[in-house]
XYZ file of C-alpha atoms in Angstrom:
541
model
C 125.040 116.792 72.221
C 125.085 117.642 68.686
C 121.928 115.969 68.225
C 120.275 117.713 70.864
C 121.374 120.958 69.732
C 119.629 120.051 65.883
C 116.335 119.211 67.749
C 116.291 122.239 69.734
C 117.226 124.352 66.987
C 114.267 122.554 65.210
C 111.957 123.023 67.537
C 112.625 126.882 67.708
C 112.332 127.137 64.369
C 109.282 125.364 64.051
C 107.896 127.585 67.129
C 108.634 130.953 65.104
C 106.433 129.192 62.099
C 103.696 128.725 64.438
C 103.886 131.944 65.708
C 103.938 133.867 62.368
C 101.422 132.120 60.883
C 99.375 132.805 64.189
C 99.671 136.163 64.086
C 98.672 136.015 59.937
C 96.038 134.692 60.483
C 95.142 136.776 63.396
C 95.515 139.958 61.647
C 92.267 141.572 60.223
C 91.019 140.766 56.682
C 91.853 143.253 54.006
C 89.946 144.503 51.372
C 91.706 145.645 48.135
C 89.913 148.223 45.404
C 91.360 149.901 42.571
C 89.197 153.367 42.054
C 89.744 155.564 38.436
C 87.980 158.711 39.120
C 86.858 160.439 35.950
C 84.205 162.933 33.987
C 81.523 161.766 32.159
C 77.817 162.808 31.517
C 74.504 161.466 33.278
C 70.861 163.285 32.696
C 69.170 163.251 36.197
C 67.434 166.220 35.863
C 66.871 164.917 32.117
C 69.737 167.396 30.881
C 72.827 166.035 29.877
C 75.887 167.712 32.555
C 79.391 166.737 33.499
C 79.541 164.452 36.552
C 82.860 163.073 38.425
C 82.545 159.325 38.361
C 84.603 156.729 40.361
C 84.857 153.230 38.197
C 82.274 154.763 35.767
C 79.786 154.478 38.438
C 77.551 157.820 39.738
C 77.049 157.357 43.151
C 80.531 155.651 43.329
C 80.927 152.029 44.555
C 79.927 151.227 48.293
C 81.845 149.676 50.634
C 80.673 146.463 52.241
C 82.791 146.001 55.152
C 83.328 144.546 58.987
C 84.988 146.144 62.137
C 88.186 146.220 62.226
C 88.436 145.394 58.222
C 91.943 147.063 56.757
C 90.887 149.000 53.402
C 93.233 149.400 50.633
C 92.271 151.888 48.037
C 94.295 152.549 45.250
C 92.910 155.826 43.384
C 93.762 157.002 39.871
C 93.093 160.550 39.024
C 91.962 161.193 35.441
C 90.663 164.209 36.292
C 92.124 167.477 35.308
C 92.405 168.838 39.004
C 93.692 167.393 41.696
C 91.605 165.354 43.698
C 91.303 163.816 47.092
C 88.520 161.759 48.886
C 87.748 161.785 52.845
C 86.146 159.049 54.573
C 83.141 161.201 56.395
C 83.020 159.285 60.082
C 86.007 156.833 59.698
C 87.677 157.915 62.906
C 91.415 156.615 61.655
C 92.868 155.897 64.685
C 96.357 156.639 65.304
C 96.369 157.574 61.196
C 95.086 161.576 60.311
C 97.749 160.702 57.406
C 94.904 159.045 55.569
C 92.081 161.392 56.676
C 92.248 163.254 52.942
C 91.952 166.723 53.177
C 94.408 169.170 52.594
C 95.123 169.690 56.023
C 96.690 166.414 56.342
C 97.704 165.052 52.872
C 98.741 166.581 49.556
C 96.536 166.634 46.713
C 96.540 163.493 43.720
C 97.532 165.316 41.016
C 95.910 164.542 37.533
C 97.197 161.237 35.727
C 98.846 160.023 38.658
C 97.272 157.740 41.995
C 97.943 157.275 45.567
C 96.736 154.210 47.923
C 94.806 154.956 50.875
C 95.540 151.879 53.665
C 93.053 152.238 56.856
C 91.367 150.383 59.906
C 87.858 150.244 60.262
C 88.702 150.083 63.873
C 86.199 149.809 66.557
C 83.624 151.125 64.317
C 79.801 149.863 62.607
C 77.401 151.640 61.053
C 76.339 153.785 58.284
C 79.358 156.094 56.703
C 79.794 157.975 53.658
C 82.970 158.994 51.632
C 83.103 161.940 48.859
C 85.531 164.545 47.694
C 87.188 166.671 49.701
C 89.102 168.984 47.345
C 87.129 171.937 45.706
C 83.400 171.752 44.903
C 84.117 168.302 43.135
C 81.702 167.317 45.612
C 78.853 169.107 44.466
C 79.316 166.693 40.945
C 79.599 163.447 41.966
C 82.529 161.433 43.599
C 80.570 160.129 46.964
C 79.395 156.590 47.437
C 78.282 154.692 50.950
C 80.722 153.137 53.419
C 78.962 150.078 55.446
C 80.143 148.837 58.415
C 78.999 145.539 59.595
C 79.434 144.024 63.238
C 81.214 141.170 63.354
C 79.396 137.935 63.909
C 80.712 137.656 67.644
C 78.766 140.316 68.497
C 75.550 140.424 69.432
C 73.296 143.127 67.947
C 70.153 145.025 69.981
C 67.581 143.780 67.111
C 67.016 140.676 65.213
C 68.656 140.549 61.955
C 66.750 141.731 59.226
C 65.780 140.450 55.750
C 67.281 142.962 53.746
C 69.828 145.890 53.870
C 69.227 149.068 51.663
C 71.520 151.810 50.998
C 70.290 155.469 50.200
C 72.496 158.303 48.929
C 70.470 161.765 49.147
C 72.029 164.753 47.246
C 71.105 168.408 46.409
C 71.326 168.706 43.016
C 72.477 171.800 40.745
C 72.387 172.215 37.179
C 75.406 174.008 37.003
C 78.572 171.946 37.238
C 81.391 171.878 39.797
C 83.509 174.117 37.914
C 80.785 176.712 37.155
C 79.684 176.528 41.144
C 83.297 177.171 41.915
C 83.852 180.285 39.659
C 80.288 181.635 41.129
C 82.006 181.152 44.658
C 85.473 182.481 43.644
C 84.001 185.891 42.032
C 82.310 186.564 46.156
C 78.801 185.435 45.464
C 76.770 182.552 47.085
C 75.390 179.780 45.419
C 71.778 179.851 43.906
C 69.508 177.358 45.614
C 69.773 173.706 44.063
C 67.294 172.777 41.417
C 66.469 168.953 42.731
C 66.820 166.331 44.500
C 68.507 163.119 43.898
C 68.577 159.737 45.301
C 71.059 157.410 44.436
C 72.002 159.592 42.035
C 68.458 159.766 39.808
C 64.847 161.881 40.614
C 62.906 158.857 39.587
C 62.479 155.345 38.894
C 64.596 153.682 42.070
C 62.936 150.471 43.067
C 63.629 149.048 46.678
C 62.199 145.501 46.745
C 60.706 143.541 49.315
C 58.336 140.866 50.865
C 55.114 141.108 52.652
C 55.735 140.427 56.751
C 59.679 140.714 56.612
C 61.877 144.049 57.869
C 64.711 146.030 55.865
C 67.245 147.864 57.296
C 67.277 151.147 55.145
C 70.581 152.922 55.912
C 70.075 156.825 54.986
C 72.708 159.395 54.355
C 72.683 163.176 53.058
C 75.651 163.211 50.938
C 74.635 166.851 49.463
C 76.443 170.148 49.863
C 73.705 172.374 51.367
C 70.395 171.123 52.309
C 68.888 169.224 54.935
C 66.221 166.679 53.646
C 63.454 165.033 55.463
C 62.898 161.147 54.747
C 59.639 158.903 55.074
C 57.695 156.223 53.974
C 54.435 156.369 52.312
C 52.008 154.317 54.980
C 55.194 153.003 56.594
C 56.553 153.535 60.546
C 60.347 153.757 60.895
C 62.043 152.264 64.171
C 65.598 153.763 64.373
C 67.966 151.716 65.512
C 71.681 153.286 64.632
C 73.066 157.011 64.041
C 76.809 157.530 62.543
C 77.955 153.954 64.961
C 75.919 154.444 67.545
C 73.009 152.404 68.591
C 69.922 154.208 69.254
C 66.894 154.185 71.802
C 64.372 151.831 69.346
C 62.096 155.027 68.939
C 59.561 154.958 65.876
C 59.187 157.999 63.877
C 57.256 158.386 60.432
C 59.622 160.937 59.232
C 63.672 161.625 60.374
C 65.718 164.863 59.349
C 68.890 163.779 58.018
C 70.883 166.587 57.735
C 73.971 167.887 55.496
C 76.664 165.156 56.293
C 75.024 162.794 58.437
C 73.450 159.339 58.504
C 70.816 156.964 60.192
C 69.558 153.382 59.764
C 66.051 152.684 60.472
C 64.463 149.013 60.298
C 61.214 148.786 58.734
C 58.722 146.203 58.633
C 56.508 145.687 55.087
C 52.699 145.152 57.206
C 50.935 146.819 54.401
C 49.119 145.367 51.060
C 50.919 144.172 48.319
C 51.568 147.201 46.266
C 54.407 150.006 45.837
C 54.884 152.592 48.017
C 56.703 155.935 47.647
C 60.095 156.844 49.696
C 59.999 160.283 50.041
C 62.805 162.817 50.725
C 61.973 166.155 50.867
C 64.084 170.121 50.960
C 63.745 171.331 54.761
C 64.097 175.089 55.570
C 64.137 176.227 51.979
C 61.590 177.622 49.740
C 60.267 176.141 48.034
C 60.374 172.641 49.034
C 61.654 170.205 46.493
C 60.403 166.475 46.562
C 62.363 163.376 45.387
C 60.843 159.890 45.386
C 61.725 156.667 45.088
C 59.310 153.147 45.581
C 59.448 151.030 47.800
C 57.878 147.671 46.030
C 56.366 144.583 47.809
C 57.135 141.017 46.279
C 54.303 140.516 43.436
C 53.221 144.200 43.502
C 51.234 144.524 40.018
C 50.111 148.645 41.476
C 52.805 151.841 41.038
C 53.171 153.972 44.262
C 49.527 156.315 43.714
C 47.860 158.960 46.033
C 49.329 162.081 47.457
C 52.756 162.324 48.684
C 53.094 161.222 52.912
C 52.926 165.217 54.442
C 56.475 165.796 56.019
C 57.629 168.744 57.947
C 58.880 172.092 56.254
C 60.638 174.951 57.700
C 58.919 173.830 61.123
C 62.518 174.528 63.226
C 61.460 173.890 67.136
C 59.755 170.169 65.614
C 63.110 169.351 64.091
C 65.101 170.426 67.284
C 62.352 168.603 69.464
C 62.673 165.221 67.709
C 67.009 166.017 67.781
C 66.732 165.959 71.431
C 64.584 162.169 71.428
C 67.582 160.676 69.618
C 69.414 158.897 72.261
C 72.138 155.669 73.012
C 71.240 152.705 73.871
C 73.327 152.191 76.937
C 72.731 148.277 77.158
C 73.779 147.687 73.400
C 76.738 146.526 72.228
C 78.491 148.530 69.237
C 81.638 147.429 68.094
C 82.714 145.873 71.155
C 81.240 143.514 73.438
C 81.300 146.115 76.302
C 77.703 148.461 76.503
C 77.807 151.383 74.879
C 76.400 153.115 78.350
C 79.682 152.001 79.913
C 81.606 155.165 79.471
C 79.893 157.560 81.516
C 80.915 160.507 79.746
C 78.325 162.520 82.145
C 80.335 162.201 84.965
C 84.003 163.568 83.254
C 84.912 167.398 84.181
C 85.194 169.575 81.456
C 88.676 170.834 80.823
C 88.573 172.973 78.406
C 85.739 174.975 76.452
C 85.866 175.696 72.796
C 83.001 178.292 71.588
C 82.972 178.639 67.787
C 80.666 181.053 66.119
C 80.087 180.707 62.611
C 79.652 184.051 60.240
C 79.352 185.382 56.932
C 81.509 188.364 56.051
C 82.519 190.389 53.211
C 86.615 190.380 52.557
C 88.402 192.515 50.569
C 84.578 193.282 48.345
C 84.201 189.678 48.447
C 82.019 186.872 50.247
C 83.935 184.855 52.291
C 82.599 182.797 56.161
C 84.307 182.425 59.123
C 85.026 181.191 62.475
C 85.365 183.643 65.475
C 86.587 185.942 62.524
C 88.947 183.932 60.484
C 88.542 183.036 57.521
C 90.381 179.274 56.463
C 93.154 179.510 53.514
C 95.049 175.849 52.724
C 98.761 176.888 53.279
C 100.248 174.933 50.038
C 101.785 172.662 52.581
C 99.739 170.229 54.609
C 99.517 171.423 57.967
C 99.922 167.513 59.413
C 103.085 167.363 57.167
C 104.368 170.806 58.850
C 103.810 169.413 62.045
C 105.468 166.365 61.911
C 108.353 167.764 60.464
C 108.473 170.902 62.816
C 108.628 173.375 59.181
C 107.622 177.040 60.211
C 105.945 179.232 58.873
C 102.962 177.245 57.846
C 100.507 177.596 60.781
C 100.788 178.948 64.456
C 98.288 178.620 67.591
C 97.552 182.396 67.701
C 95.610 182.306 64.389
C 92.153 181.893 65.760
C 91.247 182.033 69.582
C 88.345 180.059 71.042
C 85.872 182.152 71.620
C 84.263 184.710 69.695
C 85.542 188.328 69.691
C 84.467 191.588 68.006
C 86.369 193.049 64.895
C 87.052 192.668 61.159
C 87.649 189.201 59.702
C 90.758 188.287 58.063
C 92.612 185.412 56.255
C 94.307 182.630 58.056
C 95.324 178.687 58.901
C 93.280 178.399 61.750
C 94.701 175.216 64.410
C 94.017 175.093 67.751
C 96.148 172.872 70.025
C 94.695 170.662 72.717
C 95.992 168.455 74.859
C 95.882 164.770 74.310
C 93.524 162.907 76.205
C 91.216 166.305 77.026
C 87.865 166.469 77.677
C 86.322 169.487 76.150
C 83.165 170.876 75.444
C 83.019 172.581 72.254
C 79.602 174.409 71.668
C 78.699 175.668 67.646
C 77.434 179.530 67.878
C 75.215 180.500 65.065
C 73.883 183.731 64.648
C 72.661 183.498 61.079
C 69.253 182.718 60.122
C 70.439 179.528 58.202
C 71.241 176.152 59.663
C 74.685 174.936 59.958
C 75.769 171.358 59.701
C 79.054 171.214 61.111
C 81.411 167.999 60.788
C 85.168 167.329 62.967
C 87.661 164.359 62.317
C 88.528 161.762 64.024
C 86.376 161.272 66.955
C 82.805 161.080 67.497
C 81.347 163.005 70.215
C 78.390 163.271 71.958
C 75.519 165.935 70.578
C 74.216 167.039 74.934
C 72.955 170.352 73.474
C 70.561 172.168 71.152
C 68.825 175.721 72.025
C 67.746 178.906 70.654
C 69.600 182.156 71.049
C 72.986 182.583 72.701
C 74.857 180.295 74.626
C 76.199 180.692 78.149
C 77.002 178.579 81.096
C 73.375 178.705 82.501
C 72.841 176.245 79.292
C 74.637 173.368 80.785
C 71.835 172.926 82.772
C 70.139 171.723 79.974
C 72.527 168.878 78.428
C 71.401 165.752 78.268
C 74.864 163.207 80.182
C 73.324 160.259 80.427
C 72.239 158.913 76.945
C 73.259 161.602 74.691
C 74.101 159.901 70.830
C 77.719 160.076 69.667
C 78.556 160.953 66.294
C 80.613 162.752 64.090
C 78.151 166.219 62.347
C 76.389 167.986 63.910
C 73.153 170.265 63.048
C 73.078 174.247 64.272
C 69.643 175.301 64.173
C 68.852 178.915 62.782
C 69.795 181.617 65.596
C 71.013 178.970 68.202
C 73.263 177.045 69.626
C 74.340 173.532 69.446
C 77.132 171.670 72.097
C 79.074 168.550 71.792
C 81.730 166.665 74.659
C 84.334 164.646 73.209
C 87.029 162.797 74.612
C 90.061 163.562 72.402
C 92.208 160.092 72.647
C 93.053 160.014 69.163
C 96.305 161.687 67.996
C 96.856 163.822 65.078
C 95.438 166.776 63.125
C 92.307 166.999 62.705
C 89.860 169.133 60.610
C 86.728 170.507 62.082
C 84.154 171.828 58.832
C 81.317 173.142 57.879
C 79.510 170.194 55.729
C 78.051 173.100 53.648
C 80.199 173.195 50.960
C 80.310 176.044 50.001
C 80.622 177.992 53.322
C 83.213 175.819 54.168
C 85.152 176.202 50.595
C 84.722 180.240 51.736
C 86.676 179.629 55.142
C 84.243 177.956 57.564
C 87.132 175.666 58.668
C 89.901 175.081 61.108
C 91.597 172.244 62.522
C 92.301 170.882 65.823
C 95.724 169.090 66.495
C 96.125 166.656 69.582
C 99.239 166.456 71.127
C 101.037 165.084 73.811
C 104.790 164.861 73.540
C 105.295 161.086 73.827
C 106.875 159.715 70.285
C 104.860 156.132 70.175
C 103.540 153.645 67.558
C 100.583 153.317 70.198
C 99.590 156.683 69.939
C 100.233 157.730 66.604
C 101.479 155.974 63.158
C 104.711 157.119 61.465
C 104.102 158.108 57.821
C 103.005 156.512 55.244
C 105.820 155.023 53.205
C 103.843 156.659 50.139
C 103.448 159.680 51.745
C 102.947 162.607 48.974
C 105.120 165.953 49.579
C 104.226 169.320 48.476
C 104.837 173.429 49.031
C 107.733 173.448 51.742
C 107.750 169.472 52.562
C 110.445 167.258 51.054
C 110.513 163.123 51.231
C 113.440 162.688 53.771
C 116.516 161.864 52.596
C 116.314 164.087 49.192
């Protein structure tokens, strides 16, 4: 009997082994990075100026990864301010506590670090991080975010011979800290000076051979402009747009604008030479022009002849070719299931969320806002107030959604929504300047671009059958744009302007989903290392 007992207690044993290294091994990779994030000087322009760099490297390092990846980064702040870094499309499901922004997590203060842990979950595609806090943004700290699909699934185009990465920036030749003051004395910005990309004006070499395709992923990571990209004598076949798959359309130039990204495939059928890659200023005057080449293998010519023509201030061309950028419905994305297989068409509406976008004058100075209020940081986190039920901080009677009449005034804008609502959110813009407008946590689907002033009528006009998800969103001059989104992902989530410095004036709020169900399946507890600041204390002191 005794003997019995020893072999089944053996054999349990030995099952719990099995199963723990199972489940090891059948949890996600990680990848682990270690980030300093520091001044230091670099001459773009051919003038020396500050820059923020992250590991000594302007862009920072990108980010190779795979759905469903865990990433672990551990950043040190040697900056004087302090400093946080958002992940611009990572959707963290079930964890807004690593979203960085000051909605959801305290600042790094200088000389000390904090570790970011996050899933890549259900997501591929092209993705960008940069600073969040101040106009740090505006010098630096931004580098590319890549997700690849995992080799299980299948992918709507043949794999290609090359992968390039583009970072395309405004540039100014005053510093973040000079911007800043500028901003905080009520004045806008002066136009930028340049454009960058990859962080120079000239000289960046993109290398291929003669009959092969590259997959060129594209991303604006400036503060203000939209850009135009093309290909001297080259075709571009679009095949992804912030994780979604794309209708295979070929264009010879894409608008890429403040905030977003795209990834084209192109095929090298021309001679045996270099070619420029152009990105060009749209909607401001005067244009400004960046190149870069694009070389073939053995090329013994430099890129020559005039620049490829791309479009200007031309508005109704760049809302016409918004409206041809549609899902591929048959394609897989992250999953095995099609991408067409949420009919997100077919969903009633239950709520409605207008949000009109202004510039105003507050107390003598500049400031923007939505549907009159202008964004202030309470100095606690507004995720952190939440969770921990402190008043005082925020209430839902801030802002309302939709636009009213009156003077503007200061405030922590939040609305509340219902987990699991479908709502339609449409971006009102009656200034004469375009709007780029970003939200957290989701992606949604872009059904709706017009001129003038939205109503009901305009529904009429959305596209629910193939319309692209993704995660910003261009407002054309005097118009309107509308998004539907699904909101199945708990926590607090901020909704910005990607124009820095309209949205470092107040052209913010957030948006916290909320049911009243206290589950690991919905939402993640917080962070063991969990910074605390203003009215927020680490339980248990």
């Amino acid at each position: 009997m005794k003997q019995t007992n020893l072999l089944l207690c053996k054999l349990f044993i030995g099952t719990l082994f099995w199963l723990g290294s199972v489940l090891v091994n059948a949890e996600d990779p990680y990848l682990f990075y270690t980030w300093t994030v520091s001044y230091g000087t670099r001459s773009p322009l051919g003038v020396s100026k500050q820059v923020i760099l992250i590991n000594g490297q302007f862009p920072g390092p990108t980010i190779e990864a795979v759905t469903n990846n865990n990433i672990v980064v551990n950043l040190i702040n040697k900056l004087d301010e302090p400093f946080l870094i958002t992940w611009n499309g990572v959707k963290q499901r079930r964890t807004s506590w690593q979203d960085g922004v000051l909605g959801t997590n305290c600042p790094i203060q200088p000389n000390s670090n904090w570790t970011y842990q996050f899933q890549l979950k259900d997501q591929i595609g092209t993705y960008t991080y940069f600073a969040s806090t101040s106009m740090h943004r505006a010098s630096g700290a931004f580098g590319a975010l890549n997700i690849n699909q995992r080799s299980v699934i299948t992918t709507p185009y043949p794999q290609p011979d090359g992968d390039f990465t583009l970072l395309v920036t405004d540039w100014f030749k005053m510093d973040h800290k000079e911007l800043r003051k500028q901003l905080d004395l009520g004045y806008a910005l002066p136009p930028p000076e340049a454009l960058l990309i990859n962080g120079v004006s000239k000289g960046l070499i993109s290398t291929g051979q003669q009959g092969k395709t590259y997959k060129f992923r594209v991303s604006n990571v400036g503060i203000a402009t939209s850009i135009n990209f093309r290909i001297q004598n080259h075709s571009m076949t679009l095949i992804e747009v912030e994780g979604a798959h794309t209708l295979q359309e070929r264009y010879e130039s894409l608008d890429v604008h403040v905030g977003q990204s795209m990834t084209v495939l192109v095929t090298l059928k021309a001679s045996v030479k270099d070619y420029y890659i152009v990105a060009s200023s749209r909607f401001t005057k005067p244009v400004l022009n960046t190149t870069a080449s694009l070389r073939y293998l053995g090329s013994k010519n430099a890129a020559s002849g005039p620049l490829p023509i791309g479009p200007t201030y031309h508005i109704h061309l760049s809302m016409k070719q918004a409206r041809t950028i549609r899902m591929n419905l048959t394609a897989n994305a992250a999953r095995p299931n099609p991408q067409g297989s949420f009919h997100y068409g077919t969903i009633p509406i239950n709520r409605t969320l207008v949000l009109a976008n202004a510039a105003t004058m507050i107390y003598g100075k500049l400031r923007y806002t939505v549907n009159r209020i202008s964004y202030i940081n309470p100095t606690t986190p507004l995720k952190l107030a939440d969770w921990y039920n402190i008043s005082g901080v925020f209430d839902f009677k801030t802002i309302i959604s939709t636009p009213t009449t009156g003077p503007a005034h200061f405030g922590a804008s939040v609305i509340n929504v219902e987990l699991h609502e479908f709502v339609e959110i449409v971006f009102q813009n009656d200034e004469r300047s375009i709007q780029s407008w970003h939200m957290d946590g989701t992606s949604a689907y872009a059904v709706g671009y017009g001129s003038g002033t939205w109503n009901v009528t305009m529904r009429e006009r959305y596209n629910l059958v193939d319309a692209v998800p993704r995660h910003t969103f261009q407002v054309y001059p005097l118009s309107w744009t509308s998004i539907l989104v699904s909101l199945d992902n708990k926590g607090m989530w901020n909704l910005r302007s990607q124009i820095w410095s309209r949205r470092y004036l107040g052209q913010e709020l957030y948006v916290r989903l909320w049911n009243d169900e206290k589950s690991l399946y919905t939402e993640a507890e917080p962070p063991l290392n969990a910074l605390y600041c203003g009215k927020a204390k680490r339980p248990g002191l």
